[in-house]
Each structure stands twice: as structure tokens, then as C-alpha cells.
JSON list of C-alpha atoms in Angstrom, two decimals:
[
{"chain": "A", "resi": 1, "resn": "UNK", "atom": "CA", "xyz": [150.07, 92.78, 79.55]},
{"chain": "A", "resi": 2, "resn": "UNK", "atom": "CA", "xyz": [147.24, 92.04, 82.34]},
{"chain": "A", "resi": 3, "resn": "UNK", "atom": "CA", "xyz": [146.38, 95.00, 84.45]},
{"chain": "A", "resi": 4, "resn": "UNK", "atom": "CA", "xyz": [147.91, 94.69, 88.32]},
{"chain": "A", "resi": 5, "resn": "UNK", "atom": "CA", "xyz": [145.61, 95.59, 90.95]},
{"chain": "A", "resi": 6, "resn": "UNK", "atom": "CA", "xyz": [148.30, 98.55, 91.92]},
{"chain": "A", "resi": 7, "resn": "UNK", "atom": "CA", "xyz": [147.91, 99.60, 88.20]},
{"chain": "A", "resi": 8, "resn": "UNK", "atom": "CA", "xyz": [144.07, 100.03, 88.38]},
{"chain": "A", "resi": 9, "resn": "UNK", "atom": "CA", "xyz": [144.38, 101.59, 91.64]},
{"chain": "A", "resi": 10, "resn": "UNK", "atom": "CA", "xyz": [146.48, 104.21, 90.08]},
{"chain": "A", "resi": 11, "resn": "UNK", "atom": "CA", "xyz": [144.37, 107.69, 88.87]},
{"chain": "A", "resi": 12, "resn": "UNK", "atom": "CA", "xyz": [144.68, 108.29, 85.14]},
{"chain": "A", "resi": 13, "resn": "UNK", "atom": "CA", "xyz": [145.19, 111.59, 84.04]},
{"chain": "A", "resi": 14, "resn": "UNK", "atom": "CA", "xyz": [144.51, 112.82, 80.26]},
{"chain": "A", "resi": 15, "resn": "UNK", "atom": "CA", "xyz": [146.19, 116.24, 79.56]},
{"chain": "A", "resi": 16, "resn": "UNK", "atom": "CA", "xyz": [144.95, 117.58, 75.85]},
{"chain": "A", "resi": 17, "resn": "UNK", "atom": "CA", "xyz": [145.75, 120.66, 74.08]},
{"chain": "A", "resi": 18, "resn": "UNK", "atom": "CA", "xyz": [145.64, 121.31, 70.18]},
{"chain": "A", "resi": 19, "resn": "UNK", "atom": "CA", "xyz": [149.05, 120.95, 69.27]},
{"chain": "A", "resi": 20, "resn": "UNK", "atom": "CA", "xyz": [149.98, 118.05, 71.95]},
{"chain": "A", "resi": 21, "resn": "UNK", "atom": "CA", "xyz": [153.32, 120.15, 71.69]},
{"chain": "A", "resi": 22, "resn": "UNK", "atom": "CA", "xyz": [153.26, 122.99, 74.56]},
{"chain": "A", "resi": 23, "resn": "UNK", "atom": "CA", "xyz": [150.52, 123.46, 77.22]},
{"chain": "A", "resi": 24, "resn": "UNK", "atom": "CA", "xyz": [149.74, 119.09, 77.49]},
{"chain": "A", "resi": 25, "resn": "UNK", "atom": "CA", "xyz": [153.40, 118.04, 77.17]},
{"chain": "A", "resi": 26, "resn": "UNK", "atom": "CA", "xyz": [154.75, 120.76, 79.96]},
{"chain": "A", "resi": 27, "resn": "UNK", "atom": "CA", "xyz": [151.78, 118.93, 82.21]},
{"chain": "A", "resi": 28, "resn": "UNK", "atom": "CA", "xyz": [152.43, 115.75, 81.61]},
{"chain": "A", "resi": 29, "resn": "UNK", "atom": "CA", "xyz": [156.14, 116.11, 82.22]},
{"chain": "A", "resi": 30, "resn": "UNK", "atom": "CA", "xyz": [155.21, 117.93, 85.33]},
{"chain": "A", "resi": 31, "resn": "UNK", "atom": "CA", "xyz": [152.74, 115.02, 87.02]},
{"chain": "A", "resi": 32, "resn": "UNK", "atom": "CA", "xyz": [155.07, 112.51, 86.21]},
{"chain": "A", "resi": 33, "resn": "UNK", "atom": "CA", "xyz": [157.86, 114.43, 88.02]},
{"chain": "A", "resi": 34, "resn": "UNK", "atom": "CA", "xyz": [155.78, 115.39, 90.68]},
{"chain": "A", "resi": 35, "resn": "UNK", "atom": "CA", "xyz": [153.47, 112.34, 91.08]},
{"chain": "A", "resi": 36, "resn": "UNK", "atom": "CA", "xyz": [156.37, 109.98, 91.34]},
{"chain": "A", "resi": 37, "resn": "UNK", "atom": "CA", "xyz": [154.70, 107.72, 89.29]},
{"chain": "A", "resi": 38, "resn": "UNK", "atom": "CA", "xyz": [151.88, 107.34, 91.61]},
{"chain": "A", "resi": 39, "resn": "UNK", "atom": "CA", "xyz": [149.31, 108.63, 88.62]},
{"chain": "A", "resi": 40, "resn": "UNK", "atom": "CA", "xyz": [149.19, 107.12, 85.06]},
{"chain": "A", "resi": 41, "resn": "UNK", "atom": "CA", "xyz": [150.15, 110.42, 82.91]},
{"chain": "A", "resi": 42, "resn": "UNK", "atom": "CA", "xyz": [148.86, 110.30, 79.27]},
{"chain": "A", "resi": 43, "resn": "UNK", "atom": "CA", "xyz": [148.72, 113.40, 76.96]},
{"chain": "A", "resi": 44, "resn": "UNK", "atom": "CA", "xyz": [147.52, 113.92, 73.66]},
{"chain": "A", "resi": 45, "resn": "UNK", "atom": "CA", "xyz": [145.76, 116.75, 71.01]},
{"chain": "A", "resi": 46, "resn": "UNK", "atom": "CA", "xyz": [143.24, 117.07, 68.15]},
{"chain": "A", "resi": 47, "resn": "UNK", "atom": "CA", "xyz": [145.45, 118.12, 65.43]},
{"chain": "A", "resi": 48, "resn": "UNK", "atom": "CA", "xyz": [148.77, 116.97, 66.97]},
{"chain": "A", "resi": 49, "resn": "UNK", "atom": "CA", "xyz": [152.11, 118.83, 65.78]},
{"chain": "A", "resi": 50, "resn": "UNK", "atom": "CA", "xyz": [155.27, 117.54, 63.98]},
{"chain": "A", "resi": 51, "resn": "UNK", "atom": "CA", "xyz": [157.01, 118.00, 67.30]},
{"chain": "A", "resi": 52, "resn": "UNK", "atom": "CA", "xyz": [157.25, 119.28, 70.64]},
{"chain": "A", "resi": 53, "resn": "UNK", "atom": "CA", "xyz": [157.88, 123.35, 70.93]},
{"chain": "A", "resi": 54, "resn": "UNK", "atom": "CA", "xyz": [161.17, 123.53, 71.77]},
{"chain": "A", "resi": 55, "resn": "UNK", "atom": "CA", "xyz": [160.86, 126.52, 73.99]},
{"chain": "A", "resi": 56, "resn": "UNK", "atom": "CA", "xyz": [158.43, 123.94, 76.03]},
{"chain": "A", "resi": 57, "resn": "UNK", "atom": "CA", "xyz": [161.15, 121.62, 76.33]},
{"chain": "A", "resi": 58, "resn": "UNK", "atom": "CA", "xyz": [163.79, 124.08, 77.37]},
{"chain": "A", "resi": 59, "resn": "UNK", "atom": "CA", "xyz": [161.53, 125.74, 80.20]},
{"chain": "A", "resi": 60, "resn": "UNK", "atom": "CA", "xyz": [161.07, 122.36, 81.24]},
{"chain": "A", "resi": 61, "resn": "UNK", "atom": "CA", "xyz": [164.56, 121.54, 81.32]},
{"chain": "A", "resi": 62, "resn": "UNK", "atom": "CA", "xyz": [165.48, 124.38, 83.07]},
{"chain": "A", "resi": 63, "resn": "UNK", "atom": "CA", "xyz": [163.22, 122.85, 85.75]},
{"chain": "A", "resi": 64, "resn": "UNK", "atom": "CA", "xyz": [165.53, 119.51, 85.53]},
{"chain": "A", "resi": 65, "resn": "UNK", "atom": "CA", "xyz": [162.19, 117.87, 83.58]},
{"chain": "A", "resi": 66, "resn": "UNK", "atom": "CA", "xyz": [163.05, 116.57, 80.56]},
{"chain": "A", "resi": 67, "resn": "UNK", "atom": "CA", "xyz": [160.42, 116.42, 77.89]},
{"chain": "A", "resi": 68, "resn": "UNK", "atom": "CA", "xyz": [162.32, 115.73, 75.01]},
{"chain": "A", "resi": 69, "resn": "UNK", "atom": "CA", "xyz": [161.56, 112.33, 74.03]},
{"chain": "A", "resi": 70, "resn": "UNK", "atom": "CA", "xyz": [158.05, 113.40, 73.67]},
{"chain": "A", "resi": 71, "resn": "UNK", "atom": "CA", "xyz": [156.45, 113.10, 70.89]},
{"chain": "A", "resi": 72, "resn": "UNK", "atom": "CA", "xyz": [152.71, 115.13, 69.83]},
{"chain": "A", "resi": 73, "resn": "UNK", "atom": "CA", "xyz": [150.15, 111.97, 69.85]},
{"chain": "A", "resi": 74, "resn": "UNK", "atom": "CA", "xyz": [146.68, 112.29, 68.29]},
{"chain": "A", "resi": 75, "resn": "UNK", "atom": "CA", "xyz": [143.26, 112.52, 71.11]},
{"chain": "A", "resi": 76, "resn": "UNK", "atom": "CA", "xyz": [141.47, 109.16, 70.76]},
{"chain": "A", "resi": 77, "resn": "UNK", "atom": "CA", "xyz": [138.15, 108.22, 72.33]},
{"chain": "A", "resi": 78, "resn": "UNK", "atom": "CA", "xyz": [139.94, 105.16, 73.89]},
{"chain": "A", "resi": 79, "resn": "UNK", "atom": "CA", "xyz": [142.30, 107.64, 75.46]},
{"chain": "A", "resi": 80, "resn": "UNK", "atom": "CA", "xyz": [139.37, 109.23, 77.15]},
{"chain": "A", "resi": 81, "resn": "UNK", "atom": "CA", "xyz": [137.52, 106.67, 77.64]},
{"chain": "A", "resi": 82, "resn": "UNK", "atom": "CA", "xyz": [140.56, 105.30, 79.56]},
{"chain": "A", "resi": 83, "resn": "UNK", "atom": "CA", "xyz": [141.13, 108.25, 81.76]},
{"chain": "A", "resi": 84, "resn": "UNK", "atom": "CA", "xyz": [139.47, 109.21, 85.25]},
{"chain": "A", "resi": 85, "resn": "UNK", "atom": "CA", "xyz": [140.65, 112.91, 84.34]},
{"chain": "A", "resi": 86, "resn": "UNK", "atom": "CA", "xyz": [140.49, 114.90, 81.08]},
{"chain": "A", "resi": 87, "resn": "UNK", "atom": "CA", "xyz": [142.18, 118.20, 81.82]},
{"chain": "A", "resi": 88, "resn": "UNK", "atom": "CA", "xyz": [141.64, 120.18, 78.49]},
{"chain": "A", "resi": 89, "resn": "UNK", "atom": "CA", "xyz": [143.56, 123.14, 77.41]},
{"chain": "A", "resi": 90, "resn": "UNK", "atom": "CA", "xyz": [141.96, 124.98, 74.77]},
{"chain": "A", "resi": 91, "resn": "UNK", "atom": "CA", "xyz": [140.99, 122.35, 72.72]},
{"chain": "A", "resi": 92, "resn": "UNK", "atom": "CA", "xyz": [137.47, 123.20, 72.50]},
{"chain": "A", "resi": 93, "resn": "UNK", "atom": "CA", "xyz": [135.32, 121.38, 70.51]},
{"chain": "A", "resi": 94, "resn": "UNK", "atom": "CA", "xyz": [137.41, 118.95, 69.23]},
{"chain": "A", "resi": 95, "resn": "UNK", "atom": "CA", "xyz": [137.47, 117.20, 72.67]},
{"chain": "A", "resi": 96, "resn": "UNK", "atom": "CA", "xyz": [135.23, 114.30, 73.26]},
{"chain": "A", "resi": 97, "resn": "UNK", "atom": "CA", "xyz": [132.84, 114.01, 76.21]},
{"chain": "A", "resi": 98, "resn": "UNK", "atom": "CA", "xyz": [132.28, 110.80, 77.76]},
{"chain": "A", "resi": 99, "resn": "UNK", "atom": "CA", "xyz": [129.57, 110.86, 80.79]},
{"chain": "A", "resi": 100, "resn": "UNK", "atom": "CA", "xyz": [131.27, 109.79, 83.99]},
{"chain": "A", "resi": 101, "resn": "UNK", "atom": "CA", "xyz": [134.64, 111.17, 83.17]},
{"chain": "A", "resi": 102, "resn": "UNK", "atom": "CA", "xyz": [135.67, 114.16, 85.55]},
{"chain": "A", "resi": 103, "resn": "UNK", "atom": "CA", "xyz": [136.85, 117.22, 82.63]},
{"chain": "A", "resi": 104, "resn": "UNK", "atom": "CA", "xyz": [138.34, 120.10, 83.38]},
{"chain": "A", "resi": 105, "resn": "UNK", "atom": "CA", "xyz": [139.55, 123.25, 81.16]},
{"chain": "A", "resi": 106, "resn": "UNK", "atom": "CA", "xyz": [142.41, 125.00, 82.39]},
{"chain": "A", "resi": 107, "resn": "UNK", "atom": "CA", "xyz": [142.44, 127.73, 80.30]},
{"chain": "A", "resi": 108, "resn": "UNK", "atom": "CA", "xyz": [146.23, 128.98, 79.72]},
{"chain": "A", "resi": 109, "resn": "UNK", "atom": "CA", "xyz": [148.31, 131.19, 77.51]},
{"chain": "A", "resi": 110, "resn": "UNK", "atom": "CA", "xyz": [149.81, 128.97, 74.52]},
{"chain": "A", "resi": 111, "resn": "UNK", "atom": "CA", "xyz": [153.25, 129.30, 74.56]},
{"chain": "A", "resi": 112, "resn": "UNK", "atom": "CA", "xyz": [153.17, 128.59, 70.61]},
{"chain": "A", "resi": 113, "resn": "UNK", "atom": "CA", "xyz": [155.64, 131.14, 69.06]},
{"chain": "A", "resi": 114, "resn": "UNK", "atom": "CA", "xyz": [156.75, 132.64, 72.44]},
{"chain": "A", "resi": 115, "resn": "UNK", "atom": "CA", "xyz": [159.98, 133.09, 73.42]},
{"chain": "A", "resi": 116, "resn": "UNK", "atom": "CA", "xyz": [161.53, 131.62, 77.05]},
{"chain": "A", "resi": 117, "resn": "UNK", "atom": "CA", "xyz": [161.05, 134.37, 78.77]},
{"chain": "A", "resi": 118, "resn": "UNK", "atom": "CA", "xyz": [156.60, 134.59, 78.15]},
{"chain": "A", "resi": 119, "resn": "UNK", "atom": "CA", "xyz": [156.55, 130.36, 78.53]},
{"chain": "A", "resi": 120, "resn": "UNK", "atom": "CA", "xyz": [158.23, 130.51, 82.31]},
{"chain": "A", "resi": 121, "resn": "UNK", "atom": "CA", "xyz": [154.91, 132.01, 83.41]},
{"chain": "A", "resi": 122, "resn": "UNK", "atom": "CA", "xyz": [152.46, 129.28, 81.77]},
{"chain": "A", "resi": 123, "resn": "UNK", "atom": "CA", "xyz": [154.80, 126.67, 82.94]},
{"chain": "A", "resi": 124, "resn": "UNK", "atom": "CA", "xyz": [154.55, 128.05, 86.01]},
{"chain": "A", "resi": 125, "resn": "UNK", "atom": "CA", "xyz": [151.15, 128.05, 86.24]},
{"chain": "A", "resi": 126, "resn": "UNK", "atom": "CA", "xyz": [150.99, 124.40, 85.14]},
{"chain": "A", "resi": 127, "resn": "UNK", "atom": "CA", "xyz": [153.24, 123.19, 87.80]},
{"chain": "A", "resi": 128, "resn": "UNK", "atom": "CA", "xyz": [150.30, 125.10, 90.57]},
{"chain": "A", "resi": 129, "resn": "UNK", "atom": "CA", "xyz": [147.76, 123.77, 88.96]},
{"chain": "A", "resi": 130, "resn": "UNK", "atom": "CA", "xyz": [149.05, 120.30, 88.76]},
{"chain": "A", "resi": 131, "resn": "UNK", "atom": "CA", "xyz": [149.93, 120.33, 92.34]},
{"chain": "A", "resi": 132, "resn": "UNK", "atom": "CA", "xyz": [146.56, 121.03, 93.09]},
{"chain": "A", "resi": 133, "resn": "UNK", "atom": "CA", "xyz": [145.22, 118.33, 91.15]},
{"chain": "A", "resi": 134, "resn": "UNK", "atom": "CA", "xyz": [147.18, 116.10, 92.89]},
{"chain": "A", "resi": 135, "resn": "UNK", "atom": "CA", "xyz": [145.83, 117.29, 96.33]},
{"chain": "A", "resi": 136, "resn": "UNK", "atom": "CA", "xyz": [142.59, 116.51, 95.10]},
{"chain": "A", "resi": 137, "resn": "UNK", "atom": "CA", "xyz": [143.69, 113.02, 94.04]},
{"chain": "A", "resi": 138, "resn": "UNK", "atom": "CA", "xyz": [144.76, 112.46, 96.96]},
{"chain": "A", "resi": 139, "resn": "UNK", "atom": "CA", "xyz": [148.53, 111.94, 95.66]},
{"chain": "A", "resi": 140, "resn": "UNK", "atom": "CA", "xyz": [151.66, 113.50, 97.80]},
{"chain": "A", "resi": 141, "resn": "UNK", "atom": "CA", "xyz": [153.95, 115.10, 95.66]},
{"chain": "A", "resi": 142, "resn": "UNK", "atom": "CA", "xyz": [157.19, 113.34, 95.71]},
{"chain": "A", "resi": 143, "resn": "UNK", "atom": "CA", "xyz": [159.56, 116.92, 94.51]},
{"chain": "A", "resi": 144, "resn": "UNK", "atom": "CA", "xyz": [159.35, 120.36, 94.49]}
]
């Protein structure tokens, strides 16, 4: 499918995390709720898990975001290489650098293992620092 002008106008966000299960999905979920669609939303990790953690997908839920057809996707260079954005989360190493991309590391508690009540925080924080990310693309968010 050719690429519409609207389409290429569009930022492209990459979210990545270890696990692709927690900390990348809850973003991703939360810029394509709050972007409207007005941002291409991709997410992926180095060592992706089985599934999504389901405590992710209930905090997100409980948000009215549902995450659940998600599924953990493995980091490829032609998924940064495709991105304007690379927001990392703890990935480290593992992440590839491509001069000319913007990167940033948002460094956040992994809700891996935690119960509801320790991932509301990190979700949270996500939803902040996504806002803020879209201020600085120049995107209005479109909910709350």
C-alpha cells in the first residue's frame, strides 16, 4: 500500500522495552488513545515475551484503554529506521542507534511481577510523559 502524503506527514513514534509486554505496550496504548491517531504508534522489545503482563492490561483498562489484543513484537532495525522517535525503556544495549533518529530513555519502574496497585504509578507516569511528548510534536491531545 503506497504511502499518502497525510501518512508521511504523520510523526512515528517507536516505544521499546525488553519484554515488549509492560512499560512499551502501556505507551503505545496510551499515544494512540491520546494522539487520536494523529501519530503512527509502533512498539516493540529485544527479547520480546510470550504475552502482554496482564496487570499492564488491566491498569490500562481501568483507564478505558484496551491493550489486549497486543501482542510482544521483536525490535528490528527497519522499525527504527522507520521511526522519527525511539523512546527506550530500559532496554539498554540491545537498542540500535541510527544517526538522525531523535532517542530518548525514559527510565521507569518495570511493572514485571507487580501487582495493580505498584503498576498505577508507572502507568501514570507514562500517560505524563506521553503527553509531553506530544506537546513537543506538536500533536493536541484528543482525551484526557
Amino acid at each position: 500500500m503506497a504511502e499518502t502524503p497525510a501518512d508521511a506527514a504523520r510523526p512515528r513514534v517507536l516505544f521499546v522495552c525488553v519484554h515488549n509486554a509492560g512499560r512499551s505496550q502501556m505507551a503505545a496504548g496510551w499515544l494512540r488513545h491520546l494522539s487520536g491517531g494523529a501519530v503512527e504508534v509502533r512498539s516493540a522489545g529485544s527479547m520480546p515475551a510470550e504475552q502482554i503482563n496482564p496487570v499492564a492490561v488491566d491498569a490500562m483498562l481501568e483507564v478505558g484503554i484496551d491493550i489486549r489484543a497486543e501482542q510482544p513484537k521483536v525490535l528490528t532495525p527497519e522499525a527504527v529506521q522507520a521511526s522519527d522517535v525511539v523512546v527506550t525503556m530500559g532496554c539498554g544495549d540491545a537498542c540500535p542507534f541510527y544517526p538522525g533518529k531523535r532517542y530518548e530513555d525514559w527510565t521507569l519502574e518495570d511493572p514485571a511481577g507487580q501487582g495493580i496497585a505498584a503498576v498505577r504509578p508507572i502507568r501514570d507516569e507514562i500517560r505524563a510523559r506521553v503527553r509531553a511528548l506530544l506537546a513537543e510534536l506538536g500533536v493536541e491531545p484528543v482525551g484526557a
